[in-house]
mmCIF file of C-alpha atoms in Angstrom:
data_model
loop_
_atom_site.group_PDB
_atom_site.id
_atom_site.type_symbol
_atom_site.label_atom_id
_atom_site.label_comp_id
_atom_site.label_asym_id
_atom_site.label_seq_id
_atom_site.Cartn_x
_atom_site.Cartn_y
_atom_site.Cartn_z
ATOM 1 C CA MET N 18 -3.642 45.693 61.679
ATOM 2 C CA ALA N 19 -3.312 42.003 61.389
ATOM 3 C CA PRO N 20 -4.638 40.660 58.358
ATOM 4 C CA PRO N 21 -7.811 38.541 58.594
ATOM 5 C CA SER N 22 -8.503 35.052 59.241
ATOM 6 C CA PRO N 23 -9.452 32.917 56.228
ATOM 7 C CA LYS N 24 -12.790 32.386 57.093
ATOM 8 C CA GLU N 25 -13.385 36.520 57.599
ATOM 9 C CA PHE N 26 -11.704 37.284 54.235
ATOM 10 C CA ILE N 27 -14.017 33.950 52.363
ATOM 11 C CA GLU N 28 -16.944 35.952 54.506
ATOM 12 C CA ALA N 29 -16.067 39.591 53.193
ATOM 13 C CA ALA N 30 -15.706 38.051 49.811
ATOM 14 C CA LEU N 31 -19.046 36.446 49.797
ATOM 15 C CA VAL N 32 -21.150 39.464 50.968
ATOM 16 C CA ALA N 33 -19.251 42.052 48.760
ATOM 17 C CA ALA N 34 -21.818 41.879 46.192
ATOM 18 C CA THR N 35 -21.628 45.533 45.204
ATOM 19 C CA THR N 36 -18.091 46.192 44.474
ATOM 20 C CA PRO N 37 -16.959 46.043 40.899
ATOM 21 C CA TYR N 38 -14.953 42.788 42.126
ATOM 22 C CA ALA N 39 -18.202 41.206 43.678
ATOM 23 C CA LEU N 40 -17.713 37.061 43.048
ATOM 24 C CA SER N 41 -20.696 35.583 40.550
ATOM 25 C CA TYR N 42 -22.368 33.771 43.062
ATOM 26 C CA THR N 43 -25.719 35.431 44.429
ATOM 27 C CA ASP N 44 -27.297 32.544 45.642
ATOM 28 C CA SER N 45 -27.228 32.417 49.365
ATOM 29 C CA LYS N 46 -27.395 28.575 50.882
ATOM 30 C CA GLN N 47 -24.825 28.639 47.460
ATOM 31 C CA LYS N 48 -22.022 30.859 49.115
ATOM 32 C CA TRP N 49 -22.880 28.998 52.946
ATOM 33 C CA VAL N 50 -22.045 25.570 51.046
ATOM 34 C CA ILE N 51 -18.565 26.903 49.736
ATOM 35 C CA LEU N 52 -17.974 29.133 53.156
ATOM 36 C CA ARG N 53 -17.952 25.475 55.031
ATOM 37 C CA HIS N 54 -16.334 23.603 51.909
ATOM 38 C CA LEU N 55 -13.751 25.836 51.801
ATOM 39 C CA LEU N 56 -13.141 25.899 55.982
ATOM 40 C CA SER N 57 -13.310 22.273 56.402
ATOM 41 C CA LEU N 58 -10.365 22.443 53.516
ATOM 42 C CA LEU N 59 -7.893 24.929 54.899
ATOM 43 C CA GLN N 60 -8.480 22.891 58.166
ATOM 44 C CA GLU N 61 -7.167 20.117 56.106
ATOM 45 C CA PHE N 62 -4.214 21.040 54.185
ATOM 46 C CA PRO N 63 -3.111 24.514 56.107
ATOM 47 C CA GLY N 64 -0.850 25.153 53.578
ATOM 48 C CA PHE N 65 -3.766 26.554 51.274
ATOM 49 C CA LYS N 66 -4.703 29.905 50.988
ATOM 50 C CA PRO N 67 -8.003 31.109 49.347
ATOM 51 C CA SER N 68 -7.953 34.043 47.124
ATOM 52 C CA THR N 69 -10.251 35.766 44.465
ATOM 53 C CA GLY N 70 -9.230 36.211 41.104
ATOM 54 C CA ARG N 71 -11.352 36.464 37.150
ATOM 55 C CA PHE N 72 -11.342 33.395 34.870
ATOM 56 C CA MET N 73 -11.697 33.279 31.719
ATOM 57 C CA HIS N 74 -14.100 30.068 30.555
ATOM 58 C CA ASN N 75 -12.817 28.678 27.840
ATOM 59 C CA ASP N 76 -15.918 29.932 25.645
ATOM 60 C CA GLY N 77 -14.172 33.168 26.578
ATOM 61 C CA THR N 78 -16.863 34.149 29.190
ATOM 62 C CA GLU N 79 -14.518 36.056 31.929
ATOM 63 C CA VAL N 80 -16.125 35.976 35.554
ATOM 64 C CA ASN N 81 -15.055 36.347 39.471
ATOM 65 C CA LEU N 82 -13.763 33.577 41.833
ATOM 66 C CA LEU N 83 -13.322 32.751 44.771
ATOM 67 C CA ARG N 84 -9.440 30.206 44.394
ATOM 68 C CA ALA N 85 -7.236 27.760 46.645
ATOM 69 C CA THR N 86 -3.480 28.449 46.244
ATOM 70 C CA GLY N 87 -1.864 25.640 47.887
ATOM 71 C CA CYS N 88 0.878 23.182 47.774
ATOM 72 C CA VAL N 89 0.562 18.919 48.166
ATOM 73 C CA HIS N 90 3.034 16.643 49.270
ATOM 74 C CA VAL N 91 2.725 12.530 48.058
ATOM 75 C CA ALA N 92 4.187 9.662 50.605
ATOM 76 C CA ASN N 93 7.783 9.639 48.282
ATOM 77 C CA SER N 94 9.406 12.665 49.140
ATOM 78 C CA THR N 95 12.850 12.799 47.119
ATOM 79 C CA THR N 96 9.581 14.122 44.297
ATOM 80 C CA PRO N 97 8.900 17.884 45.118
ATOM 81 C CA THR N 98 5.275 18.896 46.039
ATOM 82 C CA ILE N 99 2.821 19.641 43.462
ATOM 83 C CA PRO N 100 1.394 23.546 43.237
ATOM 84 C CA LEU N 101 -2.262 23.730 43.506
ATOM 85 C CA VAL N 102 -5.048 25.779 42.319
ATOM 86 C CA ILE N 103 -8.097 25.490 43.057
ATOM 87 C CA TRP N 104 -10.923 27.385 41.536
ATOM 88 C CA LEU N 105 -14.686 26.779 42.647
ATOM 89 C CA HIS N 106 -16.659 27.224 39.542
ATOM 90 C CA GLU N 107 -19.850 29.797 39.796
ATOM 91 C CA ASN N 108 -22.093 27.208 39.944
ATOM 92 C CA TYR N 109 -20.641 25.127 42.420
ATOM 93 C CA PRO N 110 -21.303 22.320 44.420
ATOM 94 C CA GLN N 111 -23.422 21.252 41.625
ATOM 95 C CA LYS N 112 -20.467 21.813 38.958
ATOM 96 C CA ALA N 113 -17.108 20.235 39.513
ATOM 97 C CA PRO N 114 -14.078 22.906 41.250
ATOM 98 C CA LEU N 115 -11.516 23.751 38.203
ATOM 99 C CA VAL N 116 -8.015 22.081 39.219
ATOM 100 C CA PHE N 117 -4.885 23.313 37.428
ATOM 101 C CA VAL N 118 -1.555 22.270 38.554
ATOM 102 C CA SER N 119 1.072 24.990 38.334
ATOM 103 C CA LEU N 120 3.604 25.129 35.159
ATOM 104 C CA HIS N 121 7.101 25.595 35.997
ATOM 105 C CA PRO N 122 9.744 25.235 33.212
ATOM 106 C CA MET N 123 12.252 23.816 35.832
ATOM 107 C CA THR N 124 9.502 20.870 36.714
ATOM 108 C CA PRO N 125 7.631 20.002 33.179
ATOM 109 C CA ILE N 126 4.609 18.089 32.896
ATOM 110 C CA HIS N 127 5.389 14.477 31.354
ATOM 111 C CA ARG N 128 2.872 14.693 28.715
ATOM 112 C CA HIS N 129 1.998 11.053 28.835
ATOM 113 C CA HIS N 130 0.179 11.439 32.235
ATOM 114 C CA PRO N 131 -3.452 10.681 32.526
ATOM 115 C CA PHE N 132 -5.130 13.306 34.132
ATOM 116 C CA VAL N 133 -2.915 16.345 34.209
ATOM 117 C CA ASP N 134 -2.496 17.977 30.521
ATOM 118 C CA ASN N 135 1.015 18.943 30.002
ATOM 119 C CA THR N 136 0.520 22.061 28.616
ATOM 120 C CA THR N 137 -2.434 24.053 30.540
ATOM 121 C CA GLY N 138 -2.172 22.189 33.357
ATOM 122 C CA ALA N 139 -5.556 21.486 33.764
ATOM 123 C CA THR N 140 -6.897 18.443 35.634
ATOM 124 C CA SER N 141 -9.139 16.120 35.248
ATOM 125 C CA PRO N 142 -9.285 12.883 37.281
ATOM 126 C CA PRO N 143 -11.894 10.796 37.353
ATOM 127 C CA TYR N 144 -13.288 12.325 40.589
ATOM 128 C CA ILE N 145 -13.939 15.739 39.473
ATOM 129 C CA LEU N 146 -15.425 13.649 35.711
ATOM 130 C CA THR N 147 -17.555 11.670 37.752
ATOM 131 C CA TRP N 148 -18.660 14.922 40.192
ATOM 132 C CA LYS N 149 -22.157 14.569 41.723
ATOM 133 C CA TYR N 150 -22.634 17.390 44.822
ATOM 134 C CA PRO N 151 -23.304 15.745 47.229
ATOM 135 C CA PRO N 152 -21.232 13.644 48.259
ATOM 136 C CA CYS N 153 -18.555 15.233 46.619
ATOM 137 C CA ASN N 154 -17.149 17.858 48.132
ATOM 138 C CA LEU N 155 -13.340 19.466 48.374
ATOM 139 C CA SER N 156 -11.086 18.309 50.922
ATOM 140 C CA GLU N 157 -12.445 14.493 49.598
ATOM 141 C CA LEU N 158 -11.178 16.267 46.137
ATOM 142 C CA LEU N 159 -7.459 16.916 47.432
ATOM 143 C CA ARG N 160 -7.350 13.861 48.865
ATOM 144 C CA ASN N 161 -8.040 11.871 45.849
ATOM 145 C CA LEU N 162 -5.623 14.015 44.190
ATOM 146 C CA VAL N 163 -2.998 14.103 46.268
ATOM 147 C CA GLN N 164 -2.858 9.821 46.952
ATOM 148 C CA LEU N 165 -3.856 9.385 42.602
ATOM 149 C CA PHE N 166 -0.107 12.077 42.805
ATOM 150 C CA SER N 167 1.281 9.770 45.153
ATOM 151 C CA ILE N 168 0.754 6.798 42.914
ATOM 152 C CA ASP N 169 1.658 9.056 39.458
ATOM 153 C CA HIS N 170 3.222 11.896 39.721
ATOM 154 C CA PRO N 171 2.679 14.918 37.226
ATOM 155 C CA PHE N 172 6.712 15.839 37.128
ATOM 156 C CA SER N 173 7.909 12.436 37.087
ATOM 157 C CA TYR N 174 6.979 9.576 34.811
ATOM 158 C CA THR N 175 7.132 7.020 36.612
ATOM 159 C CA LEU N 176 4.376 4.549 38.186
ATOM 160 C CA THR N 177 4.789 3.931 41.344
ATOM 161 C CA THR N 178 2.985 1.537 43.534
ATOM 162 C CA PRO N 179 2.303 2.058 47.120
ATOM 163 C CA ALA N 180 1.449 -1.142 49.459
ATOM 164 C CA CYS N 181 -2.062 -1.116 49.506
ATOM 165 C CA LEU N 182 -3.112 -0.693 46.196
ATOM 166 C CA THR N 183 -1.369 -4.247 46.091
ATOM 167 C CA HIS N 184 -4.524 -5.889 48.123
ATOM 168 C CA PRO N 185 -7.366 -4.456 46.409
ATOM 169 C CA TRP N 186 -9.718 -5.378 49.094
ATOM 170 C CA LEU N 187 -7.942 -2.674 51.005
ATOM 171 C CA VAL N 188 -8.646 -0.410 47.895
ATOM 172 C CA SER N 189 -11.634 2.503 48.142
ATOM 173 C CA THR N 190 -13.327 2.465 45.068
ATOM 174 C CA LYS N 191 -12.471 5.932 43.743
ATOM 175 C CA GLU N 192 -8.951 4.929 44.317
ATOM 176 C CA ALA N 193 -9.252 1.470 41.978
ATOM 177 C CA LEU N 194 -11.146 3.480 39.585
ATOM 178 C CA ASP N 195 -7.850 6.195 39.329
ATOM 179 C CA ARG N 196 -6.026 3.410 38.918
ATOM 180 C CA LEU N 197 -7.219 1.895 36.275
ATOM 181 C CA VAL N 198 -8.130 4.882 34.413
ATOM 182 C CA GLY N 199 -4.313 5.252 34.409
ATOM 183 C CA MET N 200 -3.221 1.986 33.741
ATOM 184 C CA LEU N 201 -5.712 2.437 30.461
ATOM 185 C CA HIS N 202 -4.189 5.717 29.984
ATOM 186 C CA TYR N 203 -0.587 4.014 28.878
ATOM 187 C CA ASP N 204 -2.422 1.499 27.631
ATOM 188 C CA MET N 205 -3.310 3.784 25.091
ATOM 189 C CA VAL N 206 -0.538 5.903 25.271
ATOM 190 C CA ALA N 207 1.876 3.111 23.967
ATOM 191 C CA LEU N 208 -0.792 0.990 21.535
ATOM 192 C CA ARG N 209 -0.492 4.734 19.972
ATOM 193 C CA ALA N 210 3.256 4.740 19.157
ATOM 194 C CA SER N 211 3.316 1.177 18.045
ATOM 195 C CA THR N 212 0.176 1.309 15.462
ATOM 196 C CA SER N 213 2.378 4.626 14.722
ATOM 197 C CA ASP N 214 5.661 2.976 14.413
ATOM 198 C CA GLU N 215 3.741 0.358 12.234
ATOM 199 C CA ILE N 216 1.613 2.493 9.883
ATOM 200 C CA GLU N 217 4.778 3.908 9.675
ATOM 201 C CA LYS N 218 6.812 0.103 8.351
ATOM 202 C CA LEU N 219 3.046 0.004 6.256
ATOM 203 C CA SER N 220 3.392 3.512 4.269
ATOM 204 C CA LEU N 221 7.086 2.761 3.494
ATOM 205 C CA LEU N 222 6.014 -0.421 2.467
ATOM 206 C CA GLN N 223 3.742 0.665 0.077
ATOM 207 C CA GLU N 224 5.667 2.999 -1.276
ATOM 208 C CA GLU N 225 7.855 0.420 -2.037
ATOM 209 C CA LEU N 226 5.538 -1.904 -3.361
ATOM 210 C CA LYS N 227 3.977 0.552 -5.128
ATOM 211 C CA ARG N 228 8.282 1.340 -7.074
ATOM 212 C CA ARG N 229 7.799 -1.746 -7.523
ATOM 213 C CA ASP N 230 4.269 -1.817 -9.615
ATOM 214 C CA ARG N 231 6.239 0.292 -11.531
ATOM 215 C CA PHE N 232 8.785 -1.201 -12.487
ATOM 216 C CA ILE N 233 6.507 -4.399 -13.440
ATOM 217 C CA THR N 234 4.546 -2.794 -15.375
ATOM 218 C CA SER N 235 6.872 -0.965 -18.116
ATOM 219 C CA MET N 236 9.175 -5.054 -18.391
ATOM 220 C CA VAL N 237 5.474 -6.200 -19.338
ATOM 221 C CA ALA N 238 5.287 -3.440 -21.816
ATOM 222 C CA GLU N 239 8.739 -4.109 -22.970
ATOM 223 C CA LEU N 240 7.768 -7.517 -23.145
ATOM 224 C CA GLY N 241 4.496 -7.097 -25.025
ATOM 225 C CA GLU N 242 6.928 -3.914 -27.037
ATOM 226 C CA GLU N 243 9.708 -7.656 -27.804
ATOM 227 C CA ARG N 244 6.633 -9.926 -28.269
ATOM 228 C CA MET N 245 5.531 -8.111 -31.726
ATOM 229 C CA ARG N 246 8.343 -7.484 -32.655
ATOM 230 C CA LEU N 247 9.556 -11.435 -32.105
ATOM 231 C CA GLU N 248 5.609 -11.473 -34.042
ATOM 232 C CA GLU N 249 6.881 -9.281 -36.930
ATOM 233 C CA ARG N 250 9.578 -11.577 -37.578
ATOM 234 C CA VAL N 251 8.220 -14.709 -37.204
ATOM 235 C CA LYS N 252 5.675 -13.298 -39.902
ATOM 236 C CA ASN N 253 8.332 -12.095 -42.175
ATOM 237 C CA TRP N 254 10.406 -15.895 -41.676
ATOM 238 C CA ALA N 255 7.457 -17.057 -43.080
ATOM 239 C CA GLU N 256 7.356 -15.264 -45.832
ATOM 240 C CA GLU N 257 10.924 -16.239 -46.880
ATOM 241 C CA THR N 258 10.157 -19.563 -46.445
ATOM 242 C CA ASP N 259 6.936 -19.298 -48.727
ATOM 243 C CA ARG N 260 9.436 -17.828 -51.144
ATOM 244 C CA VAL N 261 12.062 -20.512 -51.155
ATOM 245 C CA GLU N 262 9.251 -23.014 -50.197
ATOM 246 C CA ASN N 263 8.177 -22.145 -54.156
ATOM 247 C CA TRP N 264 11.830 -21.474 -56.007
ATOM 248 C CA LEU N 265 11.973 -25.393 -54.976
ATOM 249 C CA ARG N 266 9.239 -26.701 -55.756
ATOM 250 C CA VAL N 267 10.113 -25.009 -58.950
ATOM 251 C CA ASN N 268 13.493 -26.312 -59.283
ATOM 252 C CA ASP N 269 12.181 -30.043 -58.142
ATOM 253 C CA GLY N 270 15.195 -31.367 -59.976
ATOM 254 C CA ARG N 271 17.424 -29.792 -57.701
ATOM 255 C CA SER N 272 16.836 -30.264 -53.803
ATOM 256 C CA ILE N 273 18.638 -30.068 -51.206
ATOM 257 C CA MET N 274 18.382 -33.830 -50.349
ATOM 258 C CA ASP N 275 20.863 -33.999 -53.524
ATOM 259 C CA LEU N 276 23.549 -30.807 -52.905
ATOM 260 C CA ASN N 277 23.571 -32.281 -49.103
ATOM 261 C CA ALA N 278 24.482 -36.483 -50.821
ATOM 262 C CA GLY N 279 26.816 -33.955 -52.727
ATOM 263 C CA ASP N 280 25.807 -35.985 -56.400
ATOM 264 C CA VAL N 281 25.693 -32.551 -58.395
ATOM 265 C CA GLU N 282 28.171 -28.980 -57.372
ATOM 266 C CA ILE N 283 27.288 -26.171 -54.865
ATOM 267 C CA GLU N 284 27.412 -24.273 -58.452
ATOM 268 C CA ASP N 285 25.309 -25.931 -60.163
ATOM 269 C CA ALA N 286 22.710 -25.439 -57.886
ATOM 270 C CA PHE N 287 22.088 -21.811 -58.466
ATOM 271 C CA GLU N 288 21.939 -20.719 -62.595
ATOM 272 C CA MET N 289 24.151 -18.225 -63.864
ATOM 273 C CA ASP N 290 25.645 -16.022 -67.094
ATOM 274 C CA GLU N 291 29.028 -16.298 -68.431
ATOM 275 C CA THR N 292 28.877 -12.309 -66.323
ATOM 276 C CA SER N 293 27.735 -13.607 -63.125
ATOM 277 C CA ARG N 294 30.175 -16.349 -63.495
ATOM 278 C CA ALA N 295 33.104 -14.333 -64.256
ATOM 279 C CA ARG N 296 32.281 -11.393 -61.498
ATOM 280 C CA LEU N 297 31.955 -14.245 -59.234
ATOM 281 C CA GLU N 298 35.511 -15.961 -60.012
ATOM 282 C CA SER N 299 37.221 -11.903 -60.204
ATOM 283 C CA SER N 300 36.157 -11.616 -55.956
ATOM 284 C CA ALA N 301 37.018 -14.573 -55.401
ATOM 285 C CA ALA N 302 40.067 -14.088 -56.886
ATOM 286 C CA ASP N 303 40.745 -10.545 -55.109
ATOM 287 C CA LEU N 304 39.569 -12.482 -51.948
ATOM 288 C CA ALA N 305 42.197 -14.676 -52.286
ATOM 289 C CA ILE N 306 45.382 -12.205 -53.330
ATOM 290 C CA GLU N 307 44.010 -9.895 -50.501
ATOM 291 C CA GLU N 308 44.447 -13.284 -48.308
ATOM 292 C CA VAL N 309 47.881 -14.154 -49.868
ATOM 293 C CA MET N 310 49.244 -10.375 -49.175
ATOM 294 C CA TYR N 311 48.369 -10.078 -45.196
ATOM 295 C CA LYS N 312 50.527 -13.335 -45.413
ATOM 296 C CA LEU N 313 52.960 -11.987 -46.782
ATOM 297 C CA ASP N 314 52.687 -9.047 -43.744
ATOM 298 C CA LYS N 315 52.995 -11.492 -41.407
ATOM 299 C CA ALA N 316 55.409 -13.121 -43.158
ATOM 300 C CA LEU N 317 57.308 -9.819 -43.738
ATOM 301 C CA GLU N 318 57.497 -9.105 -39.638
ATOM 302 C CA HIS N 319 58.475 -12.115 -38.444
ATOM 303 C CA GLU N 320 61.545 -11.974 -41.118
ATOM 304 C CA ALA N 321 60.348 -14.651 -42.525
ATOM 305 C CA VAL N 322 61.340 -13.078 -46.624
ATOM 306 C CA SER N 323 63.184 -10.678 -47.261
ATOM 307 C CA PHE N 324 61.974 -6.701 -48.387
ATOM 308 C CA ASP N 325 62.470 -7.136 -51.891
ATOM 309 C CA SER N 326 61.647 -10.119 -52.235
ATOM 310 C CA TYR N 327 58.163 -8.765 -50.398
ATOM 311 C CA ILE N 328 58.183 -5.774 -52.331
ATOM 312 C CA LYS N 329 58.598 -7.507 -55.626
ATOM 313 C CA GLN N 330 55.239 -9.805 -54.668
ATOM 314 C CA VAL N 331 53.401 -7.121 -53.460
ATOM 315 C CA ARG N 332 53.487 -5.124 -56.817
ATOM 316 C CA SER N 333 52.751 -8.262 -58.475
ATOM 317 C CA LEU N 334 49.288 -9.501 -56.226
ATOM 318 C CA ALA N 335 48.917 -5.907 -56.202
ATOM 319 C CA ARG N 336 49.133 -5.836 -60.412
ATOM 320 C CA GLN N 337 46.405 -8.680 -60.397
ATOM 321 C CA GLN N 338 43.967 -7.827 -57.651
ATOM 322 C CA PHE N 339 43.377 -4.554 -59.951
ATOM 323 C CA PHE N 340 42.653 -6.129 -62.499
ATOM 324 C CA HIS N 341 40.609 -7.959 -60.848
ATOM 325 C CA ARG N 342 39.085 -5.181 -59.298
ATOM 326 C CA CYS N 343 38.132 -3.662 -62.701
ATOM 327 C CA ASN N 344 36.181 -6.588 -64.203
ATOM 328 C CA GLU N 345 33.599 -7.637 -61.407
ATOM 329 C CA ILE N 346 32.651 -3.852 -61.266
ATOM 330 C CA ALA N 347 32.553 -4.259 -65.209
ATOM 331 C CA SER N 348 30.251 -7.356 -64.390
ATOM 332 C CA THR N 349 28.682 -4.938 -62.398
ATOM 333 C CA SER N 350 27.695 -2.271 -64.413
ATOM 334 C CA SER N 351 26.353 -4.307 -67.090
ATOM 335 C CA PRO N 352 22.983 -6.833 -66.614
ATOM 336 C CA THR N 353 23.066 -10.436 -65.413
ATOM 337 C CA SER N 354 19.967 -12.069 -64.298
ATOM 338 C CA VAL N 355 20.431 -15.608 -61.426
#
């Protein structure tokens, strides 16, 4: 038995209203429009075949719908054919058909296509978004898709420009709208990419500014602490200055000017008793002996003196240094006045 013709298949599917797989079209006028539009589509694009199937909407509802499945060829023969599935909405023709590009791992849809979703294949050109019946129909929709895909193929990230599009007066309103929407979409993609890069750079700059802010804040805090320490030192020096000035006022006969002029000896500027003077002399003699012993060590290293002479001098100097240090300790243990 020969398979039914497309017309017989569509008519049988629309008439079978009592089976579990009955289509979701209820109005007789609607069925007549569907039959006419599908036959016109199949006549113009014989590569498409009608069939039925269950379709699930985004809200989860399932309906039995007619669909046309086939491939379209664009003007460029080097590009692959585009497999399409056109579902007729249960409220067709008042609602636009649902068009999908069939997904295949060997021919992925580029993710920046303005009209085709690369994850689901859902196609939404301006013709569908502005669908209004009449005059919109399936044949004109498919012609629009062929024209659109010849400009921007869903499997290739290459935008071509047919010769007719270089002359605006030869372009229809719908074709001009498709091209304008596509150009705006790619401009938005480029703008989003540049904006994303700029946001990333600004974020890095913000982090750098925050780091510098923390560094400057810590530096300001350290400088504040240093200022407090310097103010404390200035206060201490001021107190010391006051004490020296008070001493100078009390001892006005021993002025610094007189000392600088050489009128008095430096020792005469201070009042010392015999014990303090003896302690000072013992300390000076101790340091002098220490210096002489250091010179003797250097002379021995350079063999300027003999070892016997060196030992003799060191013993004598050590004995004198011992007595001077004893006198210094004895004077320290006794009360003194300065």
